[in-house]
């Protein structure tokens, strides 16, 4: 048997003022007198506290991929979770998202990320003691082929594509002029 705290007090009561969550655990009570052997009882003290979000990581996901936003909260009793995009509440199985809650963490899963999915999401963790929330961003992954190119590159490309037809034109004109001589 393990217990986390050991108070040695004599009397019928142990008063713990301003209990903290670290003081949850097993306590042992021993009653004895001169006549019989001491009677020992274990008792479990549970300290309830409102959730605090310990993990809320923003992620970057490309269009067409599976995306996951994660939220983790410490709370007693264990927290229930809700997800929002801006002010709109999200529901499991609707709009291409799945909400998976496992113990102290919740995942918002996108089956297939689209442009419209990018944005600011809110994870709300709550229990009977209170609630808290955190913002998590789903960022887009920029495709390197769409990175803007320098003006020099664009000019070179346009000049190259223009010079080919114009030299062809010149060649045709020269041939026509040559043929016209006869
Ligand atoms: C994801 O969505 C796009 C656009 O709606 C579609 O073209 C693509 O096939 C989907 N991919 C998967 C794996 O469902
Ligand atoms: C969440 O639960 C896991 C596994 O039970 C534990 O290791 C982790 O410390 C917990 N996190 C918080 C914030 O309570
Ligand atoms: C996301 O939304 C929250 C709450 O509305 C706001 O405080 C936060 O600044 C936003 N984050 C970004 C990156 O826009
Ligand atoms: C998040 O928390 C803030 C501050 O407590 C509150 O004003 C806001 O309404 C909460 N947002 C949601 C979606 O619960």
PDB file of C-alpha atoms and ligand atoms in Angstrom:
ATOM      1  CA  UNK A   1       0.000   0.000   0.000  1.00  0.00           C
ATOM      2  CA  UNK A   2       1.327   3.409  -0.886  1.00  0.00           C
ATOM      3  CA  UNK A   3       0.103   6.714   0.414  1.00  0.00           C
ATOM      4  CA  UNK A   4       1.192  10.102  -0.664  1.00  0.00           C
ATOM      5  CA  UNK A   5       0.894  12.061   2.574  1.00  0.00           C
ATOM      6  CA  UNK A   6       1.473  11.130   6.121  1.00  0.00           C
ATOM      7  CA  UNK A   7       0.155  13.350   8.867  1.00  0.00           C
ATOM      8  CA  UNK A   8       0.814  12.345  12.431  1.00  0.00           C
ATOM      9  CA  UNK A   9      -2.044  13.839  14.429  1.00  0.00           C
ATOM     10  CA  UNK A  10      -3.882  12.720  17.476  1.00  0.00           C
ATOM     11  CA  UNK A  11      -7.623  13.211  17.719  1.00  0.00           C
ATOM     12  CA  UNK A  12     -10.741  12.342  15.784  1.00  0.00           C
ATOM     13  CA  UNK A  13     -10.291  14.866  12.980  1.00  0.00           C
ATOM     14  CA  UNK A  14      -7.618  15.955  10.562  1.00  0.00           C
ATOM     15  CA  UNK A  15      -8.356  19.351   9.194  1.00  0.00           C
ATOM     16  CA  UNK A  16      -6.613  20.294   5.957  1.00  0.00           C
ATOM     17  CA  UNK A  17      -7.241  23.931   5.182  1.00  0.00           C
ATOM     18  CA  UNK A  18      -6.926  25.155   1.578  1.00  0.00           C
ATOM     19  CA  UNK A  19      -6.408  21.653   0.240  1.00  0.00           C
ATOM     20  CA  UNK A  20      -4.426  21.418  -2.972  1.00  0.00           C
ATOM     21  CA  UNK A  21      -4.658  18.766  -5.664  1.00  0.00           C
ATOM     22  CA  UNK A  22      -1.241  17.453  -4.573  1.00  0.00           C
ATOM     23  CA  UNK A  23      -2.818  16.472  -1.259  1.00  0.00           C
ATOM     24  CA  UNK A  24      -5.123  13.913  -2.920  1.00  0.00           C
ATOM     25  CA  UNK A  25      -4.276  10.350  -2.111  1.00  0.00           C
ATOM     26  CA  UNK A  26      -4.566   7.687   0.534  1.00  0.00           C
ATOM     27  CA  UNK A  27      -4.640   8.545   4.208  1.00  0.00           C
ATOM     28  CA  UNK A  28      -4.341   6.134   7.088  1.00  0.00           C
ATOM     29  CA  UNK A  29      -6.327   6.369  10.290  1.00  0.00           C
ATOM     30  CA  UNK A  30      -5.213   4.391  13.322  1.00  0.00           C
ATOM     31  CA  UNK A  31      -7.378   4.107  16.424  1.00  0.00           C
ATOM     32  CA  UNK A  32      -6.053   2.445  19.508  1.00  0.00           C
ATOM     33  CA  UNK A  33      -6.525   2.178  23.213  1.00  0.00           C
ATOM     34  CA  UNK A  34      -4.855   0.235  25.987  1.00  0.00           C
ATOM     35  CA  UNK A  35      -7.241  -2.720  25.685  1.00  0.00           C
ATOM     36  CA  UNK A  36      -7.193  -3.905  22.061  1.00  0.00           C
ATOM     37  CA  UNK A  37      -4.816  -3.952  19.117  1.00  0.00           C
ATOM     38  CA  UNK A  38      -4.890  -0.753  16.991  1.00  0.00           C
ATOM     39  CA  UNK A  39      -7.547  -0.591  14.257  1.00  0.00           C
ATOM     40  CA  UNK A  40      -6.169   0.720  10.974  1.00  0.00           C
ATOM     41  CA  UNK A  41      -8.327   2.132   8.146  1.00  0.00           C
ATOM     42  CA  UNK A  42      -7.252   3.577   4.812  1.00  0.00           C
ATOM     43  CA  UNK A  43      -9.217   6.384   3.299  1.00  0.00           C
ATOM     44  CA  UNK A  44      -9.020   7.960  -0.101  1.00  0.00           C
ATOM     45  CA  UNK A  45      -9.109  11.736  -0.382  1.00  0.00           C
ATOM     46  CA  UNK A  46     -10.019  13.075  -3.810  1.00  0.00           C
ATOM     47  CA  UNK A  47      -9.487  16.759  -4.533  1.00  0.00           C
ATOM     48  CA  UNK A  48     -11.623  18.093  -7.360  1.00  0.00           C
ATOM     49  CA  UNK A  49     -10.260  20.953  -9.448  1.00  0.00           C
ATOM     50  CA  UNK A  50     -11.248  22.769 -12.642  1.00  0.00           C
ATOM     51  CA  UNK A  51      -9.454  21.873 -15.897  1.00  0.00           C
ATOM     52  CA  UNK A  52      -6.298  23.498 -17.083  1.00  0.00           C
ATOM     53  CA  UNK A  53      -5.155  22.897 -20.647  1.00  0.00           C
ATOM     54  CA  UNK A  54      -1.605  21.599 -20.676  1.00  0.00           C
ATOM     55  CA  UNK A  55      -1.228  20.908 -24.387  1.00  0.00           C
ATOM     56  CA  UNK A  56      -2.771  22.736 -27.343  1.00  0.00           C
ATOM     57  CA  UNK A  57      -0.475  22.561 -30.333  1.00  0.00           C
ATOM     58  CA  UNK A  58      -1.159  24.263 -33.664  1.00  0.00           C
ATOM     59  CA  UNK A  59      -0.305  22.197 -36.723  1.00  0.00           C
ATOM     60  CA  UNK A  60       0.451  22.636 -40.391  1.00  0.00           C
ATOM     61  CA  UNK A  61      -1.309  20.291 -42.835  1.00  0.00           C
ATOM     62  CA  UNK A  62      -1.529  20.295 -46.632  1.00  0.00           C
ATOM     63  CA  UNK A  63      -4.851  20.187 -48.541  1.00  0.00           C
ATOM     64  CA  UNK A  64      -6.067  16.629 -49.148  1.00  0.00           C
ATOM     65  CA  UNK A  65      -4.273  15.207 -46.111  1.00  0.00           C
ATOM     66  CA  UNK A  66      -5.592  13.900 -42.801  1.00  0.00           C
ATOM     67  CA  UNK A  67      -5.266  16.613 -40.143  1.00  0.00           C
ATOM     68  CA  UNK A  68      -5.279  16.313 -36.352  1.00  0.00           C
ATOM     69  CA  UNK A  69      -5.565  19.040 -33.698  1.00  0.00           C
ATOM     70  CA  UNK A  70      -4.855  17.942 -30.138  1.00  0.00           C
ATOM     71  CA  UNK A  71      -5.854  19.311 -26.773  1.00  0.00           C
ATOM     72  CA  UNK A  72      -4.909  17.928 -23.342  1.00  0.00           C
ATOM     73  CA  UNK A  73      -6.327  19.005 -20.004  1.00  0.00           C
ATOM     74  CA  UNK A  74      -5.636  18.063 -16.431  1.00  0.00           C
ATOM     75  CA  UNK A  75      -8.799  17.983 -14.285  1.00  0.00           C
ATOM     76  CA  UNK A  76     -10.648  16.059 -11.542  1.00  0.00           C
ATOM     77  CA  UNK A  77     -13.202  14.828 -12.349  1.00  0.00           C
ATOM     78  CA  UNK A  78     -11.881  14.210 -15.873  1.00  0.00           C
ATOM     79  CA  UNK A  79     -12.765  17.023 -18.309  1.00  0.00           C
ATOM     80  CA  UNK A  80     -15.331  16.895 -21.101  1.00  0.00           C
ATOM     81  CA  UNK A  81     -14.249  18.623 -24.337  1.00  0.00           C
ATOM     82  CA  UNK A  82     -15.908  20.791 -26.962  1.00  0.00           C
ATOM     83  CA  UNK A  83     -14.457  22.209 -30.160  1.00  0.00           C
ATOM     84  CA  UNK A  84     -15.335  25.455 -31.897  1.00  0.00           C
ATOM     85  CA  UNK A  85     -14.274  27.101 -35.116  1.00  0.00           C
ATOM     86  CA  UNK A  86     -14.662  30.829 -34.494  1.00  0.00           C
ATOM     87  CA  UNK A  87     -18.123  30.842 -32.817  1.00  0.00           C
ATOM     88  CA  UNK A  88     -19.444  27.681 -34.454  1.00  0.00           C
ATOM     89  CA  UNK A  89     -19.568  24.505 -32.368  1.00  0.00           C
ATOM     90  CA  UNK A  90     -18.241  21.401 -34.131  1.00  0.00           C
ATOM     91  CA  UNK A  91     -19.935  18.019 -33.873  1.00  0.00           C
ATOM     92  CA  UNK A  92     -18.506  14.548 -34.235  1.00  0.00           C
ATOM     93  CA  UNK A  93     -19.155  13.169 -37.723  1.00  0.00           C
ATOM     94  CA  UNK A  94     -20.319  16.441 -39.272  1.00  0.00           C
ATOM     95  CA  UNK A  95     -18.507  18.597 -41.861  1.00  0.00           C
ATOM     96  CA  UNK A  96     -15.759  16.033 -42.403  1.00  0.00           C
ATOM     97  CA  UNK A  97     -14.478  16.069 -38.819  1.00  0.00           C
ATOM     98  CA  UNK A  98     -14.334  13.477 -36.093  1.00  0.00           C
ATOM     99  CA  UNK A  99     -13.933  14.285 -32.389  1.00  0.00           C
ATOM    100  CA  UNK A 100     -12.129  11.636 -30.391  1.00  0.00           C
ATOM    101  CA  UNK A 101     -11.914  11.936 -26.605  1.00  0.00           C
ATOM    102  CA  UNK A 102      -9.618   9.622 -24.676  1.00  0.00           C
ATOM    103  CA  UNK A 103      -9.166  10.282 -20.971  1.00  0.00           C
ATOM    104  CA  UNK A 104      -7.492  13.657 -20.514  1.00  0.00           C
ATOM    105  CA  UNK A 105      -7.110  14.470 -24.202  1.00  0.00           C
ATOM    106  CA  UNK A 106      -9.265  15.250 -27.187  1.00  0.00           C
ATOM    107  CA  UNK A 107      -8.485  15.111 -30.897  1.00  0.00           C
ATOM    108  CA  UNK A 108     -10.219  16.967 -33.704  1.00  0.00           C
ATOM    109  CA  UNK A 109      -9.584  14.858 -36.810  1.00  0.00           C
ATOM    110  CA  UNK A 110     -10.078  16.133 -40.371  1.00  0.00           C
ATOM    111  CA  UNK A 111     -10.532  13.259 -42.816  1.00  0.00           C
ATOM    112  CA  UNK A 112      -9.386  15.359 -45.754  1.00  0.00           C
ATOM    113  CA  UNK A 113      -8.188  18.909 -45.118  1.00  0.00           C
ATOM    114  CA  UNK A 114      -9.526  21.553 -47.522  1.00  0.00           C
ATOM    115  CA  UNK A 115      -8.705  25.277 -47.880  1.00  0.00           C
ATOM    116  CA  UNK A 116     -11.837  26.172 -45.830  1.00  0.00           C
ATOM    117  CA  UNK A 117     -10.626  24.115 -42.852  1.00  0.00           C
ATOM    118  CA  UNK A 118      -7.677  26.432 -42.204  1.00  0.00           C
ATOM    119  CA  UNK A 119      -8.192  28.784 -39.320  1.00  0.00           C
ATOM    120  CA  UNK A 120      -8.522  29.381 -35.622  1.00  0.00           C
ATOM    121  CA  UNK A 121     -10.082  26.622 -33.525  1.00  0.00           C
ATOM    122  CA  UNK A 122     -10.970  26.653 -29.821  1.00  0.00           C
ATOM    123  CA  UNK A 123     -10.749  23.663 -27.528  1.00  0.00           C
ATOM    124  CA  UNK A 124     -12.955  23.997 -24.424  1.00  0.00           C
ATOM    125  CA  UNK A 125     -12.315  21.708 -21.443  1.00  0.00           C
ATOM    126  CA  UNK A 126     -14.907  21.584 -18.664  1.00  0.00           C
ATOM    127  CA  UNK A 127     -15.961  19.746 -15.559  1.00  0.00           C
ATOM    128  CA  UNK A 128     -18.272  20.583 -12.648  1.00  0.00           C
ATOM    129  CA  UNK A 129     -15.565  22.791 -11.124  1.00  0.00           C
ATOM    130  CA  UNK A 130     -15.286  25.114 -14.120  1.00  0.00           C
ATOM    131  CA  UNK A 131     -14.047  25.432 -17.677  1.00  0.00           C
ATOM    132  CA  UNK A 132     -11.188  26.832 -19.697  1.00  0.00           C
ATOM    133  CA  UNK A 133     -10.264  27.101 -23.356  1.00  0.00           C
ATOM    134  CA  UNK A 134      -7.300  27.391 -25.704  1.00  0.00           C
ATOM    135  CA  UNK A 135      -6.879  28.485 -29.331  1.00  0.00           C
ATOM    136  CA  UNK A 136      -5.323  26.083 -31.797  1.00  0.00           C
ATOM    137  CA  UNK A 137      -4.558  27.027 -35.391  1.00  0.00           C
ATOM    138  CA  UNK A 138      -4.722  24.723 -38.401  1.00  0.00           C
ATOM    139  CA  UNK A 139      -2.223  26.213 -40.832  1.00  0.00           C
ATOM    140  CA  UNK A 140      -1.877  25.448 -44.532  1.00  0.00           C
ATOM    141  CA  UNK A 141       1.257  23.917 -45.940  1.00  0.00           C
ATOM    142  CA  UNK A 142       2.460  26.063 -48.789  1.00  0.00           C
ATOM    143  CA  UNK A 143       3.355  24.198 -51.952  1.00  0.00           C
ATOM    144  CA  UNK A 144       6.935  25.152 -52.982  1.00  0.00           C
ATOM    145  CA  UNK A 145       5.908  25.304 -56.673  1.00  0.00           C
ATOM    146  CA  UNK A 146       3.583  28.226 -55.851  1.00  0.00           C
ATOM    147  CA  UNK A 147       6.245  30.290 -54.044  1.00  0.00           C
ATOM    148  CA  UNK A 148       6.434  33.721 -55.699  1.00  0.00           C
ATOM    149  CA  UNK A 149       9.447  34.034 -58.035  1.00  0.00           C
ATOM    150  CA  UNK A 150      11.597  37.123 -58.295  1.00  0.00           C
ATOM    151  CA  UNK A 151      10.738  39.721 -60.979  1.00  0.00           C
ATOM    152  CA  UNK A 152      13.978  38.880 -62.820  1.00  0.00           C
ATOM    153  CA  UNK A 153      12.912  35.301 -63.371  1.00  0.00           C
ATOM    154  CA  UNK A 154       9.498  36.297 -64.693  1.00  0.00           C
ATOM    155  CA  UNK A 155      11.035  38.790 -67.131  1.00  0.00           C
ATOM    156  CA  UNK A 156      13.529  36.227 -68.404  1.00  0.00           C
ATOM    157  CA  UNK A 157      10.774  33.693 -68.992  1.00  0.00           C
ATOM    158  CA  UNK A 158       8.553  36.166 -70.863  1.00  0.00           C
ATOM    159  CA  UNK A 159      11.448  37.391 -72.992  1.00  0.00           C
ATOM    160  CA  UNK A 160      12.405  33.813 -73.904  1.00  0.00           C
ATOM    161  CA  UNK A 161       8.853  32.894 -74.871  1.00  0.00           C
ATOM    162  CA  UNK A 162       8.449  36.085 -76.915  1.00  0.00           C
ATOM    163  CA  UNK A 163      11.741  35.789 -78.779  1.00  0.00           C
ATOM    164  CA  UNK A 164      10.928  32.369 -80.240  1.00  0.00           C
ATOM    165  CA  UNK A 165       7.760  33.288 -82.202  1.00  0.00           C
ATOM    166  CA  UNK A 166       9.255  36.610 -83.327  1.00  0.00           C
ATOM    167  CA  UNK A 167      12.367  34.956 -84.771  1.00  0.00           C
ATOM    168  CA  UNK A 168      10.113  32.432 -86.491  1.00  0.00           C
ATOM    169  CA  UNK A 169       8.118  35.361 -87.900  1.00  0.00           C
ATOM    170  CA  UNK A 170      11.291  36.978 -89.166  1.00  0.00           C
ATOM    171  CA  UNK A 171      12.352  33.732 -90.851  1.00  0.00           C
ATOM    172  CA  UNK A 172       8.951  33.359 -92.575  1.00  0.00           C
ATOM    173  CA  UNK A 173       9.100  37.000 -93.735  1.00  0.00           C
ATOM    174  CA  UNK A 174      12.588  36.470 -95.175  1.00  0.00           C
ATOM    175  CA  UNK A 175      11.464  33.344 -97.015  1.00  0.00           C
ATOM    176  CA  UNK A 176       8.388  35.120 -98.409  1.00  0.00           C
ATOM    177  CA  UNK A 177      10.543  38.065 -99.532  1.00  0.00           C
ATOM    178  CA  UNK A 178      13.017  35.643-101.129  1.00  0.00           C
ATOM    179  CA  UNK A 179      10.205  33.793-102.952  1.00  0.00           C
ATOM    180  CA  UNK A 180       8.635  37.111-104.110  1.00  0.00           C
ATOM    181  CA  UNK A 181      11.853  37.968-105.958  1.00  0.00           C
ATOM    182  CA  UNK A 182      11.136  35.137-108.364  1.00  0.00           C
TER     183      UNK A 182
HETATM  184  C1  LIG B   1     -10.128  15.131 -50.631  1.00  0.00           C
HETATM  185  O1  LIG B   1     -10.998  16.132 -51.144  1.00  0.00           O
HETATM  186  C2  LIG B   1     -10.711  16.519 -52.463  1.00  0.00           C
HETATM  187  C3  LIG B   1     -11.603  17.697 -52.850  1.00  0.00           C
HETATM  188  O2  LIG B   1     -12.881  17.566 -52.319  1.00  0.00           O
HETATM  189  C4  LIG B   1     -10.910  15.304 -53.390  1.00  0.00           C
HETATM  190  O3  LIG B   1     -10.579  15.666 -54.704  1.00  0.00           O
HETATM  191  C5  LIG B   1      -9.979  14.168 -52.919  1.00  0.00           C
HETATM  192  O4  LIG B   1     -10.206  13.014 -53.699  1.00  0.00           O
HETATM  193  C6  LIG B   1     -10.237  13.860 -51.464  1.00  0.00           C
HETATM  194  N1  LIG B   1      -9.224  12.894 -51.011  1.00  0.00           N
HETATM  195  C7  LIG B   1      -9.527  11.841 -50.277  1.00  0.00           C
HETATM  196  C8  LIG B   1      -8.380  10.992 -49.869  1.00  0.00           C
HETATM  197  O5  LIG B   1     -10.679  11.585 -49.955  1.00  0.00           O
HETATM  198  C1  LIG B   2      -2.885  12.597 -19.194  1.00  0.00           C
HETATM  199  O1  LIG B   2      -2.935  11.190 -19.042  1.00  0.00           O
HETATM  200  C2  LIG B   2      -1.698  10.551 -19.270  1.00  0.00           C
HETATM  201  C3  LIG B   2      -1.906   9.056 -19.198  1.00  0.00           C
HETATM  202  O2  LIG B   2      -2.839   8.702 -18.223  1.00  0.00           O
HETATM  203  C4  LIG B   2      -0.659  11.051 -18.252  1.00  0.00           C
HETATM  204  O3  LIG B   2       0.571  10.458 -18.493  1.00  0.00           O
HETATM  205  C5  LIG B   2      -0.538  12.565 -18.377  1.00  0.00           C
HETATM  206  O4  LIG B   2       0.350  13.061 -17.404  1.00  0.00           O
HETATM  207  C6  LIG B   2      -1.901  13.213 -18.222  1.00  0.00           C
HETATM  208  N1  LIG B   2      -1.770  14.661 -18.480  1.00  0.00           N
HETATM  209  C7  LIG B   2      -2.315  15.584 -17.707  1.00  0.00           C
HETATM  210  C8  LIG B   2      -2.110  16.986 -18.118  1.00  0.00           C
HETATM  211  O5  LIG B   2      -2.966  15.309 -16.718  1.00  0.00           O
HETATM  212  C1  LIG B   3      -7.512  32.900 -32.316  1.00  0.00           C
HETATM  213  O1  LIG B   3      -8.701  33.255 -31.614  1.00  0.00           O
HETATM  214  C2  LIG B   3      -8.473  33.695 -30.287  1.00  0.00           C
HETATM  215  C3  LIG B   3      -9.812  33.898 -29.627  1.00  0.00           C
HETATM  216  O2  LIG B   3     -10.743  34.500 -30.470  1.00  0.00           O
HETATM  217  C4  LIG B   3      -7.616  34.952 -30.275  1.00  0.00           C
HETATM  218  O3  LIG B   3      -7.355  35.377 -28.971  1.00  0.00           O
HETATM  219  C5  LIG B   3      -6.294  34.644 -30.977  1.00  0.00           C
HETATM  220  O4  LIG B   3      -5.516  35.795 -31.072  1.00  0.00           O
HETATM  221  C6  LIG B   3      -6.555  34.066 -32.364  1.00  0.00           C
HETATM  222  N1  LIG B   3      -5.271  33.678 -32.933  1.00  0.00           N
HETATM  223  C7  LIG B   3      -4.882  34.040 -34.168  1.00  0.00           C
HETATM  224  C8  LIG B   3      -3.520  33.575 -34.590  1.00  0.00           C
HETATM  225  O5  LIG B   3      -5.584  34.688 -34.906  1.00  0.00           O
HETATM  226  C1  LIG B   4     -12.820  31.163 -23.795  1.00  0.00           C
HETATM  227  O1  LIG B   4     -12.494  31.803 -22.576  1.00  0.00           O
HETATM  228  C2  LIG B   4     -12.738  33.186 -22.589  1.00  0.00           C
HETATM  229  C3  LIG B   4     -12.197  33.778 -21.301  1.00  0.00           C
HETATM  230  O2  LIG B   4     -12.525  32.997 -20.213  1.00  0.00           O
HETATM  231  C4  LIG B   4     -14.237  33.449 -22.781  1.00  0.00           C
HETATM  232  O3  LIG B   4     -14.489  34.817 -22.824  1.00  0.00           O
HETATM  233  C5  LIG B   4     -14.683  32.794 -24.089  1.00  0.00           C
HETATM  234  O4  LIG B   4     -16.086  32.928 -24.236  1.00  0.00           O
HETATM  235  C6  LIG B   4     -14.318  31.330 -24.109  1.00  0.00           C
HETATM  236  N1  LIG B   4     -14.614  30.782 -25.434  1.00  0.00           N
HETATM  237  C7  LIG B   4     -15.352  29.685 -25.606  1.00  0.00           C
HETATM  238  C8  LIG B   4     -15.559  29.244 -27.013  1.00  0.00           C
HETATM  239  O5  LIG B   4     -15.820  29.033 -24.686  1.00  0.00           O
END
